[in-house]
Short mmCIF file of C-alpha atoms and ligand atoms in Angstrom, two decimals:
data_model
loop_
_atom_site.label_atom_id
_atom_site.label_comp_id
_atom_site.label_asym_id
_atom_site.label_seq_id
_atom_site.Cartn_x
_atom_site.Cartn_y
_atom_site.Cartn_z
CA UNK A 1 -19.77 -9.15 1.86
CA UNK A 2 -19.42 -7.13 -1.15
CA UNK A 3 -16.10 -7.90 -2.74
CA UNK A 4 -15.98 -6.84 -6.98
CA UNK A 5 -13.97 -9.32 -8.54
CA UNK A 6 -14.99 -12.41 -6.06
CA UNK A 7 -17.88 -13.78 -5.93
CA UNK A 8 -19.64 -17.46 -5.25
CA UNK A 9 -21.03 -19.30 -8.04
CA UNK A 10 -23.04 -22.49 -7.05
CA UNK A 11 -21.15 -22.11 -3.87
CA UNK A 12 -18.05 -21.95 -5.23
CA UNK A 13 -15.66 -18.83 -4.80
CA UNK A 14 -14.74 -17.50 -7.92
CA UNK A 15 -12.00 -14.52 -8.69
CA UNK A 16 -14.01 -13.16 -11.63
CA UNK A 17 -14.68 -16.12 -14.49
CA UNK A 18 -11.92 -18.38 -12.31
CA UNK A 19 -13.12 -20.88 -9.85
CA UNK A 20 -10.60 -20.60 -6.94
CA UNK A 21 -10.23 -24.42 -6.94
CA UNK A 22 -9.16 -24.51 -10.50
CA UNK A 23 -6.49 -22.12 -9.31
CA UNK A 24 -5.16 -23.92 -6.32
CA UNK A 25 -5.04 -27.06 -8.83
CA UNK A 26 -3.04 -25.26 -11.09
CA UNK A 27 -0.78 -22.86 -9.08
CA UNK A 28 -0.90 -25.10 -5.59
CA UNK A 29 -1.23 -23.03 -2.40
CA UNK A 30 -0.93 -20.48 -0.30
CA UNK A 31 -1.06 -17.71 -3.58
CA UNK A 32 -2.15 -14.63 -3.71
CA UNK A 33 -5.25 -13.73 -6.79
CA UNK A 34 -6.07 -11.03 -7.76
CA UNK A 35 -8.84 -9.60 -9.66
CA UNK A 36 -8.22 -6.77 -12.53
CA UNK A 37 -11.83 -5.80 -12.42
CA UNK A 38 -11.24 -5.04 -9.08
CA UNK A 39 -9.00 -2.54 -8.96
CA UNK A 40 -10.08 -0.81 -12.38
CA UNK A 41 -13.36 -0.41 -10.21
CA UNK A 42 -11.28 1.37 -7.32
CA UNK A 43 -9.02 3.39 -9.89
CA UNK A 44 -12.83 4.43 -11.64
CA UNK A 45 -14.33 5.11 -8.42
CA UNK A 46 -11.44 7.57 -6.94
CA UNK A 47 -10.96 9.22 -10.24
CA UNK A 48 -14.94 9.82 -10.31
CA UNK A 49 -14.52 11.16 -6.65
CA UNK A 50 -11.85 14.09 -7.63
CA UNK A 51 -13.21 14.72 -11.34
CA UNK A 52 -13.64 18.29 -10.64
CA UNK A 53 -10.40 18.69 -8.94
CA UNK A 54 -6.93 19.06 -10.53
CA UNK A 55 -5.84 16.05 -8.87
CA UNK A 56 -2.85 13.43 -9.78
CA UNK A 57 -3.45 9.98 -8.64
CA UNK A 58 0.58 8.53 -7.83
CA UNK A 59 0.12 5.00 -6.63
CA UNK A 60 1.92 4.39 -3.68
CA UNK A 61 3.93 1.34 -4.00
CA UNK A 62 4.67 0.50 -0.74
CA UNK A 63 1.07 -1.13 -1.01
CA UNK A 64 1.52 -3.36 -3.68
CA UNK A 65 4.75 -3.77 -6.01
CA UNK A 66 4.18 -6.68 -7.75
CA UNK A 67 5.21 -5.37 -11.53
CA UNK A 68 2.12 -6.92 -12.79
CA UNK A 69 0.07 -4.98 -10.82
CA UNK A 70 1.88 -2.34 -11.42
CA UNK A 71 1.71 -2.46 -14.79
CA UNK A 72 -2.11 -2.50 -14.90
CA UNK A 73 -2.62 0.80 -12.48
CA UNK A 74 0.38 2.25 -15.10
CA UNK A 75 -1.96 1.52 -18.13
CA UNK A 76 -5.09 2.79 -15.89
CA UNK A 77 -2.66 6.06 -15.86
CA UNK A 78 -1.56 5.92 -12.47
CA UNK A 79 1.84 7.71 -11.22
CA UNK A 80 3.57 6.67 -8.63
CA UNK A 81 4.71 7.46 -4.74
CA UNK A 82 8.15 5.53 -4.10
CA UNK A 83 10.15 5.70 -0.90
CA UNK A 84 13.40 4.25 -2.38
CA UNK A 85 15.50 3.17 -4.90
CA UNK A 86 14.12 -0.40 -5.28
CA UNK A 87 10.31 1.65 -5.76
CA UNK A 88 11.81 4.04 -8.19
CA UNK A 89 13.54 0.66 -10.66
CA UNK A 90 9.94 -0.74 -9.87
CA UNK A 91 7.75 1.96 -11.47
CA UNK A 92 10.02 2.65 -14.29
CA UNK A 93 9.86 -1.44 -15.32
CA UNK A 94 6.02 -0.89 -15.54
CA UNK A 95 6.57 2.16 -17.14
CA UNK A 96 4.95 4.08 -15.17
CA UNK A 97 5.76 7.91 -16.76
CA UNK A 98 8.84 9.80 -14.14
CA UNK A 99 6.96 12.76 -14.71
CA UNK A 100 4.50 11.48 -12.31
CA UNK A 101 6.72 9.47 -10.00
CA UNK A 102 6.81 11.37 -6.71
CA UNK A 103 9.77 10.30 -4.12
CA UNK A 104 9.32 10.55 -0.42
CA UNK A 105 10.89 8.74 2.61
CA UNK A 106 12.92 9.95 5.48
CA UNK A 107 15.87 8.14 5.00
CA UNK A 108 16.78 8.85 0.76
CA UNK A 109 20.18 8.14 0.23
CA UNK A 110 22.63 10.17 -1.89
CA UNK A 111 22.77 7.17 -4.48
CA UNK A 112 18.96 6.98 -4.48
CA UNK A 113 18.60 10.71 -4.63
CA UNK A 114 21.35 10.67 -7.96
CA UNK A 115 19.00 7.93 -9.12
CA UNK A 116 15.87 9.55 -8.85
CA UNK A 117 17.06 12.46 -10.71
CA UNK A 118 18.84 10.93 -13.57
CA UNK A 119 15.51 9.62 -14.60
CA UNK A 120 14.23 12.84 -14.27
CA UNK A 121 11.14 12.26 -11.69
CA UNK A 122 8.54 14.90 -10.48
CA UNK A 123 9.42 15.59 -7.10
CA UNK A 124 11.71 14.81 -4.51
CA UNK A 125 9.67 15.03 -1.02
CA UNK A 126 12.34 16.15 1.46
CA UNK A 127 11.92 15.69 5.26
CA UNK A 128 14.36 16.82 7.07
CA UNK A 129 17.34 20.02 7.24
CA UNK A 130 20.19 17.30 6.33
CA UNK A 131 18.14 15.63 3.45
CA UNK A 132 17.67 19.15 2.11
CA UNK A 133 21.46 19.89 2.41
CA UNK A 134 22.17 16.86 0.96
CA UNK A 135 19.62 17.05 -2.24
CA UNK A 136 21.14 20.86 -2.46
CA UNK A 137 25.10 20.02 -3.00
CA UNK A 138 24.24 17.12 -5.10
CA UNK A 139 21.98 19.49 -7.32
CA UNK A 140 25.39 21.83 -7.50
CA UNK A 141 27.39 18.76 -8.25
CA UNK A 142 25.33 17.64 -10.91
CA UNK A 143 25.12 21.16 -11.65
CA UNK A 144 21.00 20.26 -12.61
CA UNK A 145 17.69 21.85 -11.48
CA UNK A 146 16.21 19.47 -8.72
CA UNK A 147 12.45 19.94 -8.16
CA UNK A 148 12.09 19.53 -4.35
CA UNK A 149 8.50 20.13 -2.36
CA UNK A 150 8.72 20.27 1.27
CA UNK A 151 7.08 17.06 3.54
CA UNK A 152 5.24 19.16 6.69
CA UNK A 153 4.18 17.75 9.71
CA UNK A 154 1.37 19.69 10.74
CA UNK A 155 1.26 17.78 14.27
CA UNK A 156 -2.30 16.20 13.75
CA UNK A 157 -2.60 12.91 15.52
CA UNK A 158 -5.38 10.49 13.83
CA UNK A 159 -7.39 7.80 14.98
CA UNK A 160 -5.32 4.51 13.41
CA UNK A 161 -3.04 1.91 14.72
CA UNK A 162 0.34 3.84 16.54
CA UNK A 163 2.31 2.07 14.19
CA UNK A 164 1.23 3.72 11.20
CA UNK A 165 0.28 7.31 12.55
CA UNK A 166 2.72 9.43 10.82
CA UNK A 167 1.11 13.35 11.57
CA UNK A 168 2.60 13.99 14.30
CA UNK A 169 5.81 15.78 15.97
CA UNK A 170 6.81 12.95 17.97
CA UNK A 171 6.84 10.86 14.60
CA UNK A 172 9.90 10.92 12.62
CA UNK A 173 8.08 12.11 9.63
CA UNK A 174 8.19 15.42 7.51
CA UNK A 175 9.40 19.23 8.76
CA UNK A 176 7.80 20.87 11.92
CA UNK A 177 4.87 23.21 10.28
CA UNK A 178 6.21 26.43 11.87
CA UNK A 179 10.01 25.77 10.04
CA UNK A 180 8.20 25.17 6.65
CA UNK A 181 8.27 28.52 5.63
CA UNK A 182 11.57 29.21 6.14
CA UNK A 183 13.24 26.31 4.58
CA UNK A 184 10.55 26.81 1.75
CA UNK A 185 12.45 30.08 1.04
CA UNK A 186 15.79 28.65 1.77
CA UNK A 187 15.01 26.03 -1.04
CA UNK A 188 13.93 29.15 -3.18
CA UNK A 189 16.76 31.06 -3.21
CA UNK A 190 18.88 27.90 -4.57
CA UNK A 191 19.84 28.29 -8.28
CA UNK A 192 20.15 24.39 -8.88
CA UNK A 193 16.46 23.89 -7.00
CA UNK A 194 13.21 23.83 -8.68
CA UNK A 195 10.70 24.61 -5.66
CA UNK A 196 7.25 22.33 -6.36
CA UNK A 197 5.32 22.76 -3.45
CA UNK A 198 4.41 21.27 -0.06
CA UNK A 199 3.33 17.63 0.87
CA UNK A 200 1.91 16.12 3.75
CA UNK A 201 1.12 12.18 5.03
CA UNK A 202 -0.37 12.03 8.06
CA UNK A 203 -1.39 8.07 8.35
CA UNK A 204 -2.46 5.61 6.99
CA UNK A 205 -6.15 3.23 7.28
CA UNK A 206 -7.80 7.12 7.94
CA UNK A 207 -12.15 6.94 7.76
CA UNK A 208 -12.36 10.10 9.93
CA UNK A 209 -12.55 12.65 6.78
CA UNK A 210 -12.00 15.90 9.24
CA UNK A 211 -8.77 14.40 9.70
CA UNK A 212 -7.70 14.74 6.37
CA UNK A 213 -9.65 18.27 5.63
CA UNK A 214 -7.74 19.44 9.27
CA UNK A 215 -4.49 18.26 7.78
CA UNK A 216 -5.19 19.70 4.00
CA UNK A 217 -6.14 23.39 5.87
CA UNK A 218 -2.85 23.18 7.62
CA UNK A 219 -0.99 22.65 4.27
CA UNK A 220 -3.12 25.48 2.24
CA UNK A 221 -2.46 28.08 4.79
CA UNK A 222 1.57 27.37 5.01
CA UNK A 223 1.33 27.33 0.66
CA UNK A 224 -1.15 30.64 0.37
CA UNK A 225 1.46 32.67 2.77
CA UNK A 226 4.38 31.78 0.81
CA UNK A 227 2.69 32.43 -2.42
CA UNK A 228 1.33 35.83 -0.77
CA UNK A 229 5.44 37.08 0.15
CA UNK A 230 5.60 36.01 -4.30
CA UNK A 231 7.40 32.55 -3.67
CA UNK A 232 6.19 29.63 -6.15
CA UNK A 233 4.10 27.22 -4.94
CA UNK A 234 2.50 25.05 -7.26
CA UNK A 235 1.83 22.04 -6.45
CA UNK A 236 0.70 20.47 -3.36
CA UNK A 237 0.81 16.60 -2.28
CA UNK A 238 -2.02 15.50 -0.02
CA UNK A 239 -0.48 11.97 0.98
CA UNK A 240 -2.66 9.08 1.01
CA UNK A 241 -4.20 6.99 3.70
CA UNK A 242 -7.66 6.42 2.76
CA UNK A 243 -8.87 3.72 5.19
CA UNK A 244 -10.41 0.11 4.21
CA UNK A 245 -13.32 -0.97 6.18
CA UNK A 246 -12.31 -4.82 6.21
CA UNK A 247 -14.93 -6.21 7.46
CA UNK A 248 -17.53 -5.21 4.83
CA UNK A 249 -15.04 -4.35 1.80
CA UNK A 250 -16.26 -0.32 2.39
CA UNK A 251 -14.33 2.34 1.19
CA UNK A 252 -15.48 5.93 0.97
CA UNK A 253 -13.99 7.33 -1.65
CA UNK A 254 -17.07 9.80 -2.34
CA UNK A 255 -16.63 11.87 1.25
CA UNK A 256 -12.62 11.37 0.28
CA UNK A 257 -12.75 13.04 -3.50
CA UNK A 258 -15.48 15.42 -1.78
CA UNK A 259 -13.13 16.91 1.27
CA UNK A 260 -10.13 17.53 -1.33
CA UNK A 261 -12.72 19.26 -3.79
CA UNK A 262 -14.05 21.31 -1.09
CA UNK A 263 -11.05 22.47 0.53
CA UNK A 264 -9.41 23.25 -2.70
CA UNK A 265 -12.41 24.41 -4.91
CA UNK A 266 -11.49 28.20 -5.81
CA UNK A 267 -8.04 27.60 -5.46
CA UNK A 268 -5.62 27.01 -8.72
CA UNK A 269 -2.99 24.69 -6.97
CA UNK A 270 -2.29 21.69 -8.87
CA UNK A 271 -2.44 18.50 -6.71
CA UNK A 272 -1.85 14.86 -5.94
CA UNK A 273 -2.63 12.42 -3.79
CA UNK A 274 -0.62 9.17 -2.90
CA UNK A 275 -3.35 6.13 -2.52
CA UNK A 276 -2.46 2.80 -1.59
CA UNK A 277 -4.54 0.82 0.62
CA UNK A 278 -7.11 2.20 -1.04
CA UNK A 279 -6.68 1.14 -4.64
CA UNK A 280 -5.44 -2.49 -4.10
CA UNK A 281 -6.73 -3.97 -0.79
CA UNK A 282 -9.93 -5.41 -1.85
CA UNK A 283 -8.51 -6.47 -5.22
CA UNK A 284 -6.57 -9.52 -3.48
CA UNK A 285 -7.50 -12.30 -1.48
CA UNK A 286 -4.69 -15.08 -0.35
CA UNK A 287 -5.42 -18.75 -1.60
CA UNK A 288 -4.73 -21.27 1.36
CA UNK A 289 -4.98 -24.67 2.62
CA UNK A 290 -6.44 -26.20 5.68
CA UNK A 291 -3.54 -29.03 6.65
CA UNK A 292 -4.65 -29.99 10.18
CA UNK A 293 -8.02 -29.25 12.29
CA UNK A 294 -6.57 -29.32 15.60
CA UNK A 295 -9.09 -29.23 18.54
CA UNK A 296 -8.31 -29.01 22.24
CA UNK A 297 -10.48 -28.96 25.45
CA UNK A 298 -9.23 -25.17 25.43
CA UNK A 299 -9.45 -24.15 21.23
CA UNK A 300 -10.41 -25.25 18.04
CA UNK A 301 -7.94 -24.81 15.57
CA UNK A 302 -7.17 -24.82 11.46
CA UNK A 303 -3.73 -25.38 10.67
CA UNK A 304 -3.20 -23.74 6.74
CA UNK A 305 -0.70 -23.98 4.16
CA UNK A 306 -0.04 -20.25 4.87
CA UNK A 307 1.32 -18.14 7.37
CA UNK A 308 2.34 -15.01 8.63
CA UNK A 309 5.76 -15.00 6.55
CA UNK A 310 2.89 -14.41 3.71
CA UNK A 311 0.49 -12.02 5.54
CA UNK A 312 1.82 -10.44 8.58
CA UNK A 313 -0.83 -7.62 8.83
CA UNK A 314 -3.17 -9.80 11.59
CA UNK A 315 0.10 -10.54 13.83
CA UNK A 316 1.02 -7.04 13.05
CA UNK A 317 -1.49 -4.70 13.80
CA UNK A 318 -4.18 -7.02 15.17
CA UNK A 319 -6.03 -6.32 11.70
CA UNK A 320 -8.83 -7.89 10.51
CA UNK A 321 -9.35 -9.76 7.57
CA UNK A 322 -12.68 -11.53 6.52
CA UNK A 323 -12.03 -15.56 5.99
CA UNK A 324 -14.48 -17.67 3.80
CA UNK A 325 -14.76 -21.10 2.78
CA UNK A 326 -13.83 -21.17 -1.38
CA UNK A 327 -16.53 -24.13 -1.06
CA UNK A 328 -20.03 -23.29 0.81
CA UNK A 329 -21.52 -26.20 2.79
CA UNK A 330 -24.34 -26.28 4.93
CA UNK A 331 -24.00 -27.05 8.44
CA UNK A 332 -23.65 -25.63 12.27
CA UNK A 333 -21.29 -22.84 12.49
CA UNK A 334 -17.68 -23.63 15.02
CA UNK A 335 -15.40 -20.93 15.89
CA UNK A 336 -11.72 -21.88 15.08
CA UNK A 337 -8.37 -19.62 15.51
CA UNK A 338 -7.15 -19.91 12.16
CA UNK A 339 -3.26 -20.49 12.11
CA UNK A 340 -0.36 -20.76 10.34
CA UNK A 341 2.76 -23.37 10.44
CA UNK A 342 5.39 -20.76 11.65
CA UNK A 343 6.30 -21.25 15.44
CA UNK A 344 5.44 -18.60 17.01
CA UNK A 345 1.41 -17.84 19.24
CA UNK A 346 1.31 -14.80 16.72
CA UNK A 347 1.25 -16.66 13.37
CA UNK A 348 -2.38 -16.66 13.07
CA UNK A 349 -4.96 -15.02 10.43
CA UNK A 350 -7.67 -15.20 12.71
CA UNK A 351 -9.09 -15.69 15.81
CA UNK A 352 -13.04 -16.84 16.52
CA UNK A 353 -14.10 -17.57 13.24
CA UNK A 354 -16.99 -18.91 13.01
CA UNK A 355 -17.07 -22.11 10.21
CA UNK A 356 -19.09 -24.58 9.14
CA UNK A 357 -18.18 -28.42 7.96
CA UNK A 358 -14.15 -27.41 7.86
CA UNK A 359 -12.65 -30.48 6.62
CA UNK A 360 -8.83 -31.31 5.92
CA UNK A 361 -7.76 -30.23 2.68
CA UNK A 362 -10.29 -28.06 2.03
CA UNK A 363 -9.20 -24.19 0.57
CA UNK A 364 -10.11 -20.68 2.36
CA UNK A 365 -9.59 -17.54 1.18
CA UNK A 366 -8.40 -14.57 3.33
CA UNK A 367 -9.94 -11.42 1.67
CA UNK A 368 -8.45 -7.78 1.20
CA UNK A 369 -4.96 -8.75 1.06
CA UNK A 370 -4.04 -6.81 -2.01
CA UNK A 371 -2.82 -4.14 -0.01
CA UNK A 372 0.73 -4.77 2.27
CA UNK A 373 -0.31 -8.44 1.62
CA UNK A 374 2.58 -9.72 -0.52
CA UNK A 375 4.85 -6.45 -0.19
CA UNK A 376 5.26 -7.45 3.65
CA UNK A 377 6.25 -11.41 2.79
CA UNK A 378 9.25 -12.56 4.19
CA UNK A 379 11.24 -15.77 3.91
CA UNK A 380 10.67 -16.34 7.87
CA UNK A 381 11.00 -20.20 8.94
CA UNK A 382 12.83 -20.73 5.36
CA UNK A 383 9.68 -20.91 4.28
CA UNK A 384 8.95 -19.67 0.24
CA UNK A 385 6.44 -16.39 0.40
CA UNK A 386 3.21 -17.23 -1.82
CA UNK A 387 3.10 -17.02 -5.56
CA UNK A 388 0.89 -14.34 -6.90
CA UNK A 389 -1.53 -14.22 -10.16
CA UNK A 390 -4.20 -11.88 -11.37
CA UNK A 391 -6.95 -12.40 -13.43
CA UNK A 392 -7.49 -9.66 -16.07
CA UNK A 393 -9.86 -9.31 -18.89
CA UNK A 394 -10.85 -12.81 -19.21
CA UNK A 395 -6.72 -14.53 -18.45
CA UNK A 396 -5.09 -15.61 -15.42
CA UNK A 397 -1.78 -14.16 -15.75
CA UNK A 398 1.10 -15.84 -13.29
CA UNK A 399 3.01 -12.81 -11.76
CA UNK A 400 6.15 -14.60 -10.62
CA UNK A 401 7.70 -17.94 -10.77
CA UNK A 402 7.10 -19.87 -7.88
CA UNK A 403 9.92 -19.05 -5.56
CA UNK A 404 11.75 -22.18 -3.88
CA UNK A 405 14.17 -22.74 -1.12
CA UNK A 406 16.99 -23.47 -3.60
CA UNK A 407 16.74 -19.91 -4.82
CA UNK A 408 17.44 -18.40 -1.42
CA UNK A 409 20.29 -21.25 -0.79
CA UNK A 410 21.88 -20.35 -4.36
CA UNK A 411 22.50 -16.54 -2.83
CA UNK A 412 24.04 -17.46 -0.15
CA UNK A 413 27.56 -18.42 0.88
CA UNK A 414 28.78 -21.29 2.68
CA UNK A 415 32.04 -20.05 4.40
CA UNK A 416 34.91 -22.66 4.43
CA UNK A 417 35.93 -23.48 7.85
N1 LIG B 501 2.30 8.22 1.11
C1 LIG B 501 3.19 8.05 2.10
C2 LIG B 501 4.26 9.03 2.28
C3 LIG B 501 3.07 6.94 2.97
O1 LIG B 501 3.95 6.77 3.95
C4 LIG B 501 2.02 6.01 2.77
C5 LIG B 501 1.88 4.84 3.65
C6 LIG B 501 1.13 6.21 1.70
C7 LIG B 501 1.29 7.33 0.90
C8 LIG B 501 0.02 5.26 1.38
O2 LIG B 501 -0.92 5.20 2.39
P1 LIG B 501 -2.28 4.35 2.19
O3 LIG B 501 -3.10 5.06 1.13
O4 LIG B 501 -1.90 2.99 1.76
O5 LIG B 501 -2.91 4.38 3.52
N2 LIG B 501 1.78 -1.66 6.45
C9 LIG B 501 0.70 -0.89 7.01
C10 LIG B 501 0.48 0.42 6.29
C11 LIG B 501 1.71 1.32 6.26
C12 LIG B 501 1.48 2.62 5.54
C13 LIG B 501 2.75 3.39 5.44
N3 LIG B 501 2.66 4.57 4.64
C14 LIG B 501 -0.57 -1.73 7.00
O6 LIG B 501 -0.54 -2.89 6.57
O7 LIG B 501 -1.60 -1.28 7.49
#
């Protein structure tokens, strides 16, 4: 296990100078910490990877919108991928610059479009014939030039989870990749329309590169065509979707940075690519609490503090995350399902894990949950999702105040019968 930003110290877990006890003492469990180090390291290592490539790097937020963490990918220089309103108040709050905030989503509506161009983003990434009518008449109501770039869907199916496979045609993402052209030219011939480009998505938790350079050749031929009949095309989005190997913290971003430089090496398109997983994943773990060992004739079991309400990714999309004792002890290893309080069989973080001397009370930490870790949190049960902190350049900063069940009462409305 290689995690920056985590480490043991005389068997205790640290999150960079911060024992993870110390923490749970403080803040009280489950909570998500995070390590700044971390993700500066990811940040360096993807911006080493496309050096010699005219690449943007817009943060998808999707992955992670916590405003502190925000904040810190803003100052790393970071723009921003948003697929809604909510995204777009986000990135502006951690000032993230709306010259790099790129908006895409198949589902924008009219207020969020206004929205988005009143601050005066990049691009709007439309998807489909209605959006585009739609983005067009407001343009000519607001009698301002929208830039638009095209979302294609170059029908490439990948090898991920179903549920987040978005290349496609029988996914409800972007426009077929035989229309492109000719809505590209529709677009062009609007007065009120600033044409920017093409961009493409195809998944999401992606290690097979081929996929991507398959998907990136698809895009370049559709742009180079239009730009040889003299229409504009400068700028083309390649999505994200770099994939997280979560068992060992791996994540190639050298093979990444080296298929977009050698697909687009000779070729003066500016471009950008939307990273989320990627930049945030290992930069988390979750903070939790063993309440009960429970052991049957069947099953061992550890009952924690957290749940899926927190971190819904393992009842989700049967991911994997790596769990660890935040105390090392010596002793013979005992596999355990490792559950949460919510009542349902899928509320579990994982199954089979093998753990030595787990007592009562003692804390584990569920790593690479940076990424669609807190983002994903719901309020299932009536339970409170988990406070969040990072540590950064030698501080624990708290994120959020600690929500509580009278919050979520105070909001709502007790009708008089
Ligand atoms: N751009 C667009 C248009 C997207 O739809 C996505 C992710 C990204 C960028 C960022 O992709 P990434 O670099 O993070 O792979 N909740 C799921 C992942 C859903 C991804 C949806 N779209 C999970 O926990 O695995």
């Amino acid at each position: 296990m290689n995690f920056k930003g985590f480490n043991y110290k005389n068997n205790n877990l640290f999150c960079e100078h911060v024992s993870l006890e110390d923490i749970s003492f403080e803040f009280g469990t489950p909570i998500y910490v995070y390590s700044g180090a971390s993700i500066e390291d990811a940040y360096s290592q993807l911006s080493s990877s496309i050096a010699d490539t005219n690449t943007e790097i817009n943060f998808a937020l999707k992955a992670n919108s916590t405003l502190g963490i925000l904040s810190l990918l803003s100052k790393l220089g970071a723009g921003a991928d948003i697929v809604s309103g909510g995204e777009l108040v986000k990135a502006l709050h951690a000032k993230i610059n709306p010259q790099k905030i790129v908006f895409s989503g198949v589902g924008k509506t009219t207020e969020e479009i206004k929205l988005a161009i009143k601050n005066g983003i990049k691009q709007i990434n439309a998807e489909s014939y209605s959006e585009i009518e739609n983005i067009i008449s407001i343009a000519n109501e607001l009698n301002t030039k929208v830039p638009v770039a095209i979302r294609v869907n170059p029908n490439i199916s990948v090898k991920t989870h179903e549920k987040i496979a978005t290349g496609s045609n029988d996914t409800k993402f972007g426009m077929p990749i035989e229309e492109t052209a000719n809505i590209y030219k529709r677009l062009s011939s609007e007065k009120n329309i600033k044409t920017m480009g093409l961009a493409i998505h195809i998944g999401s938790q992606i290690f097979d590169m081929n996929e991507f350079k398959l998907a990136y050749l698809n895009i370049l031929s559709v742009a180079d065509s239009l730009r040889q009949e003299g229409f504009k095309v400068p700028n083309l989005d390649l999505g994200g979707g770099l994939g997280v190997d979560y068992k060992i913290a791996k994540i190639n971003f050298f093979d990444y940075g080296k298929t977009i430089s050698d697909v687009f090496k000779g070729y003066d398109y500016s471009l950008s690519i939307e990273p989320g997983r990627s930049l945030v994943a290992n930069s988390g773990i979750l903070l939790t609490k063993v309440i009960y060992l429970k052991k049957t004739k069947s099953k061992n079991f550890i009952v924690v503090d957290g749940a899926m309400n927190d971190f819904i990714r393992p009842t989700l999309y049967n991911a994997h995350h790596n769990v660890e004792p935040v105390n090392l002890s010596k002793g013979g290893l005992e596999k355990f399902d490792i559950v949460g309080p919510i009542c349902e069989t899928g509320d579990y973080f994982a199954k089979d894990a093998l753990l030595s001397n787990t007592t009562e009370g003692q804390l584990l930490a569920i790593f690479s949950t940076g990424a669609y870790g807190s983002v994903m949190s719901s309020m299932y049960n009536s339970r409170v999702p988990a406070n969040e902190i990072l540590v950064y350049n030698g501080k624990v900063h708290k994120l959020k105040e600690q929500e509580r069940i009278e919050d979520q009462i105070s909001k709502e409305i007790l009708p008089k019968f």
